[in-house]
PDB file of C-alpha atoms in Angstrom:
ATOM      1  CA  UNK A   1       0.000   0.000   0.000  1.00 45.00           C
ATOM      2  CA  UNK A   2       1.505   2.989  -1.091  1.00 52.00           C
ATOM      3  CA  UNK A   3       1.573   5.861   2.134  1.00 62.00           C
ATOM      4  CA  UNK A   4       0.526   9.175   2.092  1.00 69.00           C
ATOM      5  CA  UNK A   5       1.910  11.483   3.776  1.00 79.00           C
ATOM      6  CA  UNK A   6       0.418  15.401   4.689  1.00 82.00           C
ATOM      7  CA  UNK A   7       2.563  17.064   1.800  1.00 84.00           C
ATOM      8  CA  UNK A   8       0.584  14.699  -0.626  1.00 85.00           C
ATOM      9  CA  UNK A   9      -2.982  16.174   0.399  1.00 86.00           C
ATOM     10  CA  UNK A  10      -1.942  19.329  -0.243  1.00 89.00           C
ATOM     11  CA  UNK A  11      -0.371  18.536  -3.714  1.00 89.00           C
ATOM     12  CA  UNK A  12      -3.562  16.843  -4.856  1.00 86.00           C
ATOM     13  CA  UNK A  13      -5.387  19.905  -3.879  1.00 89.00           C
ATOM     14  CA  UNK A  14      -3.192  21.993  -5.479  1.00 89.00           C
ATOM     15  CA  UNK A  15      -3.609  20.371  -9.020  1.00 90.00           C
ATOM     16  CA  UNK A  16      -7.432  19.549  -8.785  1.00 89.00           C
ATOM     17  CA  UNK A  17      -7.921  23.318  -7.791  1.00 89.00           C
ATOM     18  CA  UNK A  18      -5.892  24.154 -10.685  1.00 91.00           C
ATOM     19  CA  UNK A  19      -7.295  21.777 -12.832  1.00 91.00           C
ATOM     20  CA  UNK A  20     -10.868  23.375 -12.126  1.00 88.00           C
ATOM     21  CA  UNK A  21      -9.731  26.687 -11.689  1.00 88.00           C
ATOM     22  CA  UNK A  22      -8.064  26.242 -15.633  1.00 90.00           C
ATOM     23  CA  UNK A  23     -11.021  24.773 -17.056  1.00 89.00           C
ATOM     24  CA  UNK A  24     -13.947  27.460 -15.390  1.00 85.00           C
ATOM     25  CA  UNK A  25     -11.163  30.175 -16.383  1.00 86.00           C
ATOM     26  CA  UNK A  26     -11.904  28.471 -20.437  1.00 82.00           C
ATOM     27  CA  UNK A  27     -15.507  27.574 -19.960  1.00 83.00           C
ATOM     28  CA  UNK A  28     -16.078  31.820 -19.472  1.00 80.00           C
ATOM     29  CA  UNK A  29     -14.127  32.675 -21.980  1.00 80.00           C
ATOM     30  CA  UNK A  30     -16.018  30.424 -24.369  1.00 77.00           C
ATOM     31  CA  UNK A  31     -19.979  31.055 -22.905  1.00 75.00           C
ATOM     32  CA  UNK A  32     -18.909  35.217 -22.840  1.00 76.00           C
ATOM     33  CA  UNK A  33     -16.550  35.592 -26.137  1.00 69.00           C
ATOM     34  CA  UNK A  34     -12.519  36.286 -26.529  1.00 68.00           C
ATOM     35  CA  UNK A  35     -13.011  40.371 -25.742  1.00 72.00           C
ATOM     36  CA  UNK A  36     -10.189  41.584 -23.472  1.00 70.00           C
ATOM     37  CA  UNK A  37     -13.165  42.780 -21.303  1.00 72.00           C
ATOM     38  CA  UNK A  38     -13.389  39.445 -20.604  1.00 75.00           C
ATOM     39  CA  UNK A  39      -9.776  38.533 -19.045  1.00 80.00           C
ATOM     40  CA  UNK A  40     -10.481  39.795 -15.808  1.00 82.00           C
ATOM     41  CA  UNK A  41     -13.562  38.357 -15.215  1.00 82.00           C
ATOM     42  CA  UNK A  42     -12.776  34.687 -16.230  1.00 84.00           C
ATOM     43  CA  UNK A  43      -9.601  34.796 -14.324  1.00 87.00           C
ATOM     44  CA  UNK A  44     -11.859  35.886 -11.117  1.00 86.00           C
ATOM     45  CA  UNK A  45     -14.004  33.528 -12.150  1.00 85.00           C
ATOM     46  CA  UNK A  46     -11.261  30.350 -12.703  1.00 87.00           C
ATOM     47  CA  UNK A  47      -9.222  31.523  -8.921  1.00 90.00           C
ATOM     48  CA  UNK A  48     -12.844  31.413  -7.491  1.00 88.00           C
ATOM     49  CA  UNK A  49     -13.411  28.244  -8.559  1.00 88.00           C
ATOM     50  CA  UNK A  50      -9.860  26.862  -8.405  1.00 89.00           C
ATOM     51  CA  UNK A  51      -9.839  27.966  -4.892  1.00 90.00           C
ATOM     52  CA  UNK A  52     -13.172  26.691  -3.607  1.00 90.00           C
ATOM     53  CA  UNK A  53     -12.405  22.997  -5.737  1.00 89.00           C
ATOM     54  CA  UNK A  54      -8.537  23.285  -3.140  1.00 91.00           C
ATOM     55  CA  UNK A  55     -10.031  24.202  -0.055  1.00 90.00           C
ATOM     56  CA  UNK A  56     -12.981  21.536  -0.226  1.00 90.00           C
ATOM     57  CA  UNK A  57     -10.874  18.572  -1.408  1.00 89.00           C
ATOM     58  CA  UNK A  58      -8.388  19.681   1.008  1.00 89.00           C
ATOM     59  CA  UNK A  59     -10.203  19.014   3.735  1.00 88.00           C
ATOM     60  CA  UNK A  60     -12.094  15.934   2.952  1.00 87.00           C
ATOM     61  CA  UNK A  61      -8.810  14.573   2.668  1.00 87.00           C
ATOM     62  CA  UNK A  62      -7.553  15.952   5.735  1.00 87.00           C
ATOM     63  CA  UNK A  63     -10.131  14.467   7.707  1.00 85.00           C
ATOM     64  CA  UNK A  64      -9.736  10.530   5.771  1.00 82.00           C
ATOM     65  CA  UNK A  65      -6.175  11.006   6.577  1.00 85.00           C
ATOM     66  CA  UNK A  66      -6.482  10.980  10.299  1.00 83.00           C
ATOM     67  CA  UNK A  67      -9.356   8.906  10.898  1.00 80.00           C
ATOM     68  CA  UNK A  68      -6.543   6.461   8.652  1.00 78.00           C
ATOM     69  CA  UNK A  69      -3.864   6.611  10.306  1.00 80.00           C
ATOM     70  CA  UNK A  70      -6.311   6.731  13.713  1.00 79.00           C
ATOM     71  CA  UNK A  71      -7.416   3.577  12.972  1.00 73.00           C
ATOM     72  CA  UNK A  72      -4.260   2.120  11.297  1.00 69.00           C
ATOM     73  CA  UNK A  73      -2.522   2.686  14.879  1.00 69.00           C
ATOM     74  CA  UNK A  74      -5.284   1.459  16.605  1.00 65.00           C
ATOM     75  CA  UNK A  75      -5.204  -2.141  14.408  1.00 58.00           C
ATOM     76  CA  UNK A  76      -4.194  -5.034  16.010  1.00 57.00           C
ATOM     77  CA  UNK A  77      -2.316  -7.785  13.825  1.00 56.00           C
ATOM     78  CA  UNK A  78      -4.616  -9.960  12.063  1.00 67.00           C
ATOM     79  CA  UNK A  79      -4.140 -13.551  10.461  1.00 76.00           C
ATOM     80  CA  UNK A  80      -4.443 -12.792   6.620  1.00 85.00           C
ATOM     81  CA  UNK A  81      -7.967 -13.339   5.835  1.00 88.00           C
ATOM     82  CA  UNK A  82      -6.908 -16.034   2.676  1.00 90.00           C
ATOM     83  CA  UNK A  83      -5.737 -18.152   5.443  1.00 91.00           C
ATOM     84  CA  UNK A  84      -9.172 -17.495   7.948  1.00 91.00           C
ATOM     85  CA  UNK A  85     -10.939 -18.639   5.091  1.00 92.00           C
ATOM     86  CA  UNK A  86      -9.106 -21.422   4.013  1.00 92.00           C
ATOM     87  CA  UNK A  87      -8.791 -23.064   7.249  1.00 92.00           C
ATOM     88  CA  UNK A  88     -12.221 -22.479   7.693  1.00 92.00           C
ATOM     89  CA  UNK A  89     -13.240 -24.356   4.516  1.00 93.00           C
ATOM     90  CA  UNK A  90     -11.044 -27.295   4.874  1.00 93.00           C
ATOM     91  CA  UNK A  91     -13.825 -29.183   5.678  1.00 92.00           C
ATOM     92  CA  UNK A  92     -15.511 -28.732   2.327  1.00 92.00           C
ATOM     93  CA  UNK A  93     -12.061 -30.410   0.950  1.00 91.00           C
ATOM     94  CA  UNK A  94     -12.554 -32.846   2.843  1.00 91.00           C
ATOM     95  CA  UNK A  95     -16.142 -33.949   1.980  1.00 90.00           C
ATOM     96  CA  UNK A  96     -15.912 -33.168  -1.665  1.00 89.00           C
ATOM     97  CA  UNK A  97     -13.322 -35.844  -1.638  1.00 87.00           C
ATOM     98  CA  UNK A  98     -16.764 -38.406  -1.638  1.00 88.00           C
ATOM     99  CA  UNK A  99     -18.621 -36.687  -4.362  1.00 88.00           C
ATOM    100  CA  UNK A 100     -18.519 -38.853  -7.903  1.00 88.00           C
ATOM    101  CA  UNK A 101     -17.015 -36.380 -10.053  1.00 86.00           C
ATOM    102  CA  UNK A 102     -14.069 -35.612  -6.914  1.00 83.00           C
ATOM    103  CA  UNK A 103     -11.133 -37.609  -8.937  1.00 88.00           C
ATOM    104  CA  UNK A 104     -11.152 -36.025 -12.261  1.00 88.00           C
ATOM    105  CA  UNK A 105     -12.272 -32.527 -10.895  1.00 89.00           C
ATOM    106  CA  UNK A 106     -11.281 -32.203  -6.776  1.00 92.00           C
ATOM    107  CA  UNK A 107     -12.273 -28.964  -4.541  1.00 92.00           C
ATOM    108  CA  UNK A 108      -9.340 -28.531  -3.644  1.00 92.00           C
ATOM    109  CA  UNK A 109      -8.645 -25.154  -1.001  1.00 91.00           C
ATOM    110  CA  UNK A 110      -5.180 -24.140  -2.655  1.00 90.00           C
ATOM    111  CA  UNK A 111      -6.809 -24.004  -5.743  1.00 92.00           C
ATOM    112  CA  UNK A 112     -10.566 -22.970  -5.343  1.00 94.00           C
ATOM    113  CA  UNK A 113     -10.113 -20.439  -2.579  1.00 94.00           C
ATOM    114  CA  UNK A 114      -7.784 -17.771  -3.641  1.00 94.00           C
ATOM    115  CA  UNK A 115      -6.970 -14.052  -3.915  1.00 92.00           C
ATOM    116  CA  UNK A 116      -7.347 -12.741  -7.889  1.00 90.00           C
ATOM    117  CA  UNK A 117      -5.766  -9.613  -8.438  1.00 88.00           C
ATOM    118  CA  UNK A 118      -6.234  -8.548  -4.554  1.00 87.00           C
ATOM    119  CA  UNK A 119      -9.802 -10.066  -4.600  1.00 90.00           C
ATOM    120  CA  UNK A 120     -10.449 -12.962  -2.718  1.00 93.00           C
ATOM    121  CA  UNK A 121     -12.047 -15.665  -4.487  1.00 94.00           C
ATOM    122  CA  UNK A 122     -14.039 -18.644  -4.183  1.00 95.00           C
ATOM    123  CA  UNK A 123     -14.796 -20.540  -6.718  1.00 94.00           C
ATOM    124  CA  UNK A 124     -17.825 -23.210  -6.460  1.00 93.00           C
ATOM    125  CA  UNK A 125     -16.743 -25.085  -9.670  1.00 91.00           C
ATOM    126  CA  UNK A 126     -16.413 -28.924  -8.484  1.00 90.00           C
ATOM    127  CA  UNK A 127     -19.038 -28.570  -5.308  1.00 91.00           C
ATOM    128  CA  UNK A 128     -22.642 -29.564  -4.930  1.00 90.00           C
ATOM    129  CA  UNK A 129     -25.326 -27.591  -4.532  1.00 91.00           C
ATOM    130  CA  UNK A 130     -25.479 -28.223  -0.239  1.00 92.00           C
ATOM    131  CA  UNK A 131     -21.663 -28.215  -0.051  1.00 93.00           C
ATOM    132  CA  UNK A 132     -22.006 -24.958  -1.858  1.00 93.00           C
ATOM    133  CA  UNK A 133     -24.699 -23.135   0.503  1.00 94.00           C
ATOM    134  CA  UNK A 134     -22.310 -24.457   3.662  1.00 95.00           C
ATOM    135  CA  UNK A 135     -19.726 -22.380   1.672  1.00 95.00           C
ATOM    136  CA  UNK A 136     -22.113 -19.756   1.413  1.00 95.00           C
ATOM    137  CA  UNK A 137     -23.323 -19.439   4.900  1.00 94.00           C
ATOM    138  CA  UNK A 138     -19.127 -19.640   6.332  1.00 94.00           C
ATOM    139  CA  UNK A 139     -18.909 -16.574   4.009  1.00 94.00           C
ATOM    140  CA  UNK A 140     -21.727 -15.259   5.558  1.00 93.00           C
ATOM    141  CA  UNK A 141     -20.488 -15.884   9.343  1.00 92.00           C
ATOM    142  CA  UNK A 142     -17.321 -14.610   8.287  1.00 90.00           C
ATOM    143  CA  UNK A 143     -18.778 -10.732   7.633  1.00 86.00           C
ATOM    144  CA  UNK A 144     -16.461  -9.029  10.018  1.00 82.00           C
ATOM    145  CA  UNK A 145     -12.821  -9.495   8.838  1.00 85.00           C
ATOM    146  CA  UNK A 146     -13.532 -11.440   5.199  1.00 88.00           C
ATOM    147  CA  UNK A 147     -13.540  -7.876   4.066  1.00 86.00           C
ATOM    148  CA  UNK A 148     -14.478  -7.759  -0.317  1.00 90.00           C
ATOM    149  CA  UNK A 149     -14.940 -11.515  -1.800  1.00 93.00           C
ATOM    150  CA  UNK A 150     -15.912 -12.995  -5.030  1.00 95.00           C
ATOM    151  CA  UNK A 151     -17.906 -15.875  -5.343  1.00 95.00           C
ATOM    152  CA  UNK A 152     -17.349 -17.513  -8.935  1.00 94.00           C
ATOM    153  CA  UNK A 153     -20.673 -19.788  -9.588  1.00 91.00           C
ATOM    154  CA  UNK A 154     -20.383 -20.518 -12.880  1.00 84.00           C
ATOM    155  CA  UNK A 155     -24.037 -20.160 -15.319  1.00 77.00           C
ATOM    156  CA  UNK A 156     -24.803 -23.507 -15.335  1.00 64.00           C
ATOM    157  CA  UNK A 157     -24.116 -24.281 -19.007  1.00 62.00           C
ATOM    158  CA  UNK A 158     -22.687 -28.021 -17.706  1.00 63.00           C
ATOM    159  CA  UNK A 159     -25.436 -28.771 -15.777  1.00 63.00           C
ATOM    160  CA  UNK A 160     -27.534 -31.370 -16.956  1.00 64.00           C
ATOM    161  CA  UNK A 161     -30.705 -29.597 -15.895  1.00 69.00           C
ATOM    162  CA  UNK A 162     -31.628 -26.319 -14.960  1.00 77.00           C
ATOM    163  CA  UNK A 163     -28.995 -24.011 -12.736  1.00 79.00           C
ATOM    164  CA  UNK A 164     -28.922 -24.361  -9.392  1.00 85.00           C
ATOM    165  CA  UNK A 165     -25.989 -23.285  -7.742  1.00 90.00           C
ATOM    166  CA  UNK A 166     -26.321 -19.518  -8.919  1.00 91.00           C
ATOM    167  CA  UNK A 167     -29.505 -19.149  -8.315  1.00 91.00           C
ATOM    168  CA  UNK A 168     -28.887 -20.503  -4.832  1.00 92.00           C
ATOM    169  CA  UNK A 169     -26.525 -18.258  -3.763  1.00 93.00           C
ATOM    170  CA  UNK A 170     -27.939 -15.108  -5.043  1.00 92.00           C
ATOM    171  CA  UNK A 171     -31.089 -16.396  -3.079  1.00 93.00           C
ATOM    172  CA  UNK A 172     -28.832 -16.529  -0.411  1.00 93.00           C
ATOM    173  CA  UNK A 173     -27.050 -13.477  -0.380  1.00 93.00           C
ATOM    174  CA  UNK A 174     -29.958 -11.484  -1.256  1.00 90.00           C
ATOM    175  CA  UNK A 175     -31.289 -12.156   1.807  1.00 86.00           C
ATOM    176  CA  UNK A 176     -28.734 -10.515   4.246  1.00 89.00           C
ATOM    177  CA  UNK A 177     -26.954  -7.997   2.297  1.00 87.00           C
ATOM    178  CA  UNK A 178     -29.092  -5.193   4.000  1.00 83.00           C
ATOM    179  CA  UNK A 179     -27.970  -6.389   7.474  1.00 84.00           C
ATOM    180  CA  UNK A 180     -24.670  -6.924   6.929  1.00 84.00           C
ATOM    181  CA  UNK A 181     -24.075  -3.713   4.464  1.00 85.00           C
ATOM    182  CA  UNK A 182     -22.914  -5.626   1.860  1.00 87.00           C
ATOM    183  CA  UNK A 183     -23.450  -4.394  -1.660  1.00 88.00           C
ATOM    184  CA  UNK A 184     -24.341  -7.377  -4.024  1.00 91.00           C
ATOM    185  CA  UNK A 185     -22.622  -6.755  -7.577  1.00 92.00           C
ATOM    186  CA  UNK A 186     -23.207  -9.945 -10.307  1.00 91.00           C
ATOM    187  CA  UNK A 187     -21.637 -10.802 -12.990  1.00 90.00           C
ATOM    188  CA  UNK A 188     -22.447 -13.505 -15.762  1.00 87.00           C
ATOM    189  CA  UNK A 189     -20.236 -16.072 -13.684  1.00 88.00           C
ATOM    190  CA  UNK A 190     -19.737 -14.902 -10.187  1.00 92.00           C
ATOM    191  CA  UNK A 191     -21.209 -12.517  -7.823  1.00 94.00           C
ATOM    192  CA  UNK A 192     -18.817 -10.005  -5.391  1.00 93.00           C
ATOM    193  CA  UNK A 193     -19.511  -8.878  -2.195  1.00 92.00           C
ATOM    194  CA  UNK A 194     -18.416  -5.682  -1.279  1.00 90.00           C
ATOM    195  CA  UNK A 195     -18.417  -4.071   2.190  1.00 88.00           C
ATOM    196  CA  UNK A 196     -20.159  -0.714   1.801  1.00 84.00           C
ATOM    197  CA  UNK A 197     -19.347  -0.054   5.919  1.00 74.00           C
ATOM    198  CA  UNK A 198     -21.416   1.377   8.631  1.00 75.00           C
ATOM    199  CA  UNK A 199     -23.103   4.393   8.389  1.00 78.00           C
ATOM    200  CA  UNK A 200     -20.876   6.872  11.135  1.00 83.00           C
ATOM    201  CA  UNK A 201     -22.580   7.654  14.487  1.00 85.00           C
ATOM    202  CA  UNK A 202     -24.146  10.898  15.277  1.00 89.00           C
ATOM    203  CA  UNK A 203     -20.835  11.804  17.208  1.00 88.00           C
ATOM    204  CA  UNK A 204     -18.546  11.049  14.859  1.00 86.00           C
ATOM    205  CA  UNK A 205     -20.876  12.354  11.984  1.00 89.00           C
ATOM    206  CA  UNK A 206     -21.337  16.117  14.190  1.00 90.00           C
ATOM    207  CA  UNK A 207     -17.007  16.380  14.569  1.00 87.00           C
ATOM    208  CA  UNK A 208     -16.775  16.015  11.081  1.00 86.00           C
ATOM    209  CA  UNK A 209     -19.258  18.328   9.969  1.00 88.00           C
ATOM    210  CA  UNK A 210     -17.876  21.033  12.454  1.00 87.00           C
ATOM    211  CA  UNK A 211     -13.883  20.300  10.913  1.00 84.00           C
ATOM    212  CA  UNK A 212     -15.648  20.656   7.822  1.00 84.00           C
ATOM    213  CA  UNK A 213     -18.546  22.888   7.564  1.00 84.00           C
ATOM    214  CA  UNK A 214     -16.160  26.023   8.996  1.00 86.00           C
ATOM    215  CA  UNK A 215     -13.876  26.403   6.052  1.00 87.00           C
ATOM    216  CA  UNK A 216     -16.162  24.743   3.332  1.00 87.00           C
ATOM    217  CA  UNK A 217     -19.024  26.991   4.063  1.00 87.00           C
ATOM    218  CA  UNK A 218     -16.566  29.700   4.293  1.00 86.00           C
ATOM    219  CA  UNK A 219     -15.308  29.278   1.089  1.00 87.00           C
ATOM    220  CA  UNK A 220     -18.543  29.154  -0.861  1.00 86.00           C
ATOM    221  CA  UNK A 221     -20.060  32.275   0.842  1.00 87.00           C
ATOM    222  CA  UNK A 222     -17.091  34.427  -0.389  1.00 82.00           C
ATOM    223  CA  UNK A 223     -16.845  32.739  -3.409  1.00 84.00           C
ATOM    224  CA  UNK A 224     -20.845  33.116  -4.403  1.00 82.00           C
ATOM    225  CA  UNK A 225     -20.699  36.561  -3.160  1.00 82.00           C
ATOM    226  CA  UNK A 226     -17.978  37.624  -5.607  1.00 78.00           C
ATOM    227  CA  UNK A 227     -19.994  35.453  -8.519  1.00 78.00           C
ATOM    228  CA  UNK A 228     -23.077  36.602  -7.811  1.00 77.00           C
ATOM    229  CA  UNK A 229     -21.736  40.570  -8.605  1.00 72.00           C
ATOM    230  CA  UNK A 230     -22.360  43.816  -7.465  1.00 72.00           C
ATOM    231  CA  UNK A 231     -26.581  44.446  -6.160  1.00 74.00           C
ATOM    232  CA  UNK A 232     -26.734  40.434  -5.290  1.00 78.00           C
ATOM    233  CA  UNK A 233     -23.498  40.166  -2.691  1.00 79.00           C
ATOM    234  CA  UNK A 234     -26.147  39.264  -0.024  1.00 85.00           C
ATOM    235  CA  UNK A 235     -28.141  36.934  -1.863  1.00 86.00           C
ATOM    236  CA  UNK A 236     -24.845  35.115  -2.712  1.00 84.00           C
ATOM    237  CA  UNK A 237     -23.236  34.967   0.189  1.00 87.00           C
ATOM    238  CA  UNK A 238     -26.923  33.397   1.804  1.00 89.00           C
ATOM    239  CA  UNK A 239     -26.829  30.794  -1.573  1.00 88.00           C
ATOM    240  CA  UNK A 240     -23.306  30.100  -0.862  1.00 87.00           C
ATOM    241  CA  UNK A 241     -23.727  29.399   3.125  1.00 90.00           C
ATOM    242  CA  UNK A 242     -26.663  26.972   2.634  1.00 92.00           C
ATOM    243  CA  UNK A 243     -24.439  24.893  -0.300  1.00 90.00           C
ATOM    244  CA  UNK A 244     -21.480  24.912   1.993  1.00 88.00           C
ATOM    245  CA  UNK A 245     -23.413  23.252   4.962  1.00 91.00           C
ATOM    246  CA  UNK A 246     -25.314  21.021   2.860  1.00 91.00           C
ATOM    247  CA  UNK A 247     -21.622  19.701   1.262  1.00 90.00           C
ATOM    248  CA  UNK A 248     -20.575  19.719   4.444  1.00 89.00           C
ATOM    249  CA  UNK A 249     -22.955  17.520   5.720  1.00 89.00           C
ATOM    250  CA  UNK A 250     -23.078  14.776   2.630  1.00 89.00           C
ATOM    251  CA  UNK A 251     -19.120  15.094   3.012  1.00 86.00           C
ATOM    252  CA  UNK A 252     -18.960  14.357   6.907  1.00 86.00           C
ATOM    253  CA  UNK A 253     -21.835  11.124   6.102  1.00 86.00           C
ATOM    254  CA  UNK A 254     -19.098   8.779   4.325  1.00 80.00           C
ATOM    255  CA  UNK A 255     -18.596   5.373   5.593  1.00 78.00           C
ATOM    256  CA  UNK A 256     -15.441   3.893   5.982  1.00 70.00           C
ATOM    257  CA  UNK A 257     -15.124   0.823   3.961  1.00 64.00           C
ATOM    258  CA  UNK A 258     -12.921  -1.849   4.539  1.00 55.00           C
TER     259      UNK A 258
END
């Protein structure tokens, strides 16, 4: 995992304020013409913007970076999750060994439970249909520290009848996604599982809204207020108050993910 360090937050805000402030700076000159008239005004208009896009992303970021490092320091040390899982389906290997099919195509852990480019990954190929929902439900059990997991079920083209193992475990999963804030996303031949994280406590959600709302809300009122022109100032700086703290708000309501 690459680290970032404080000097990196403020170089990303740097370049995606100046990346905004660039293009608003263009976007005027094209919606008002090339007059020289002109020059001032978009340049106001692209360090508004520029500035605003800096201080927001600045500190979102600010605020992920501690609760990071927070919670990195707080981490105990973990068995690697492949290894949970694998010693908790070694079991399966072991019964699939009876199954008629077991000698020309084993379930096998090393081979069928897996990490695929930093996924992990089980694969149901080679199991039975209850050998597969006891797979299923150890998954299930396993919510807490499995973290994001594929499930590769195959679409049943082999099967001499209708599919049953997908349709199983989408049943399945379908059923406790909700409660376990798990976002379901399917594929032709395998569904993932992906921890969406709990939603952040009224605490938690308040701190962040107060590290946030100040400068954010800040920010917009002046920068509204020198949009909105001379006769409006008030108007603007009202409009840009209310978008601050409602940014503010959807900003500081993130869950962490795992």
């Amino acid at each position: 995992m690459t680290e970032l360090r404080v000097r990196d937050l403020f170089s990303l805000s740097g370049v995606l304020g100046l990346m905004v402030g660039t293009m608003s700076f263009f976007m005027y000159i094209f919606a008002n013409g090339m007059d020289v008239s002109n020059l001032d005004r978009a340049l106001e208009t692209g360090a508004i913007a520029g500035g605003v896009t800096t201080v927001v992303f600045l500190c979102y970021t600010s605020v992920r970076f501690v609760e990071r490092n927070r919670k990195m320091a707080e981490a105990a040390v973990e068995i690697d999750p492949l290894d949970r899982l694998q010693a908790l389906l070694q079991s399966v290997e072991e019964s699939s060994s009876s199954l008629p099919w077991s000698k020309e195509q084993p379930w096998l852990i090393s081979t069928h439970v897996r990490r695929d480019r930093g996924v992990m990954t089980v694969d149901l190929h080679d199991l039975d249909v209850k050998q597969s929902r006891f797979v299923v439900d150890q998954i299930i059990a396993s919510r807490e520290w499995i973290g994001r997991v594929r499930i590769v079920t195959g679409r049943g083209l082999n099967s001499k009848t209708i599919p049953k193992i997908r349709p199983m475990v989408i049943e399945r999963l379908r059923g406790v996604t909700r409660e376990l804030n798990w976002e379901l996303l399917m594929k032709k031949g395998s569904v993932t599982l992906r921890p969406i994280g709990d939603a952040p406590t009224l605490r938690k959600w308040f701190l962040r809204f107060i590290f946030l709302g100040g400068p954010i809300t800040f920010a917009f009122a002046l920068a509204f207020r020198d949009l909105a022109g001379e006769g409006s100032y008030d108007q603007g700086l009202r409009v840009g108050i209310v978008l601050g703290m409602v940014l503010s708000g959807l900003l500081a309501s993130y869950r962490e993910r795992q």
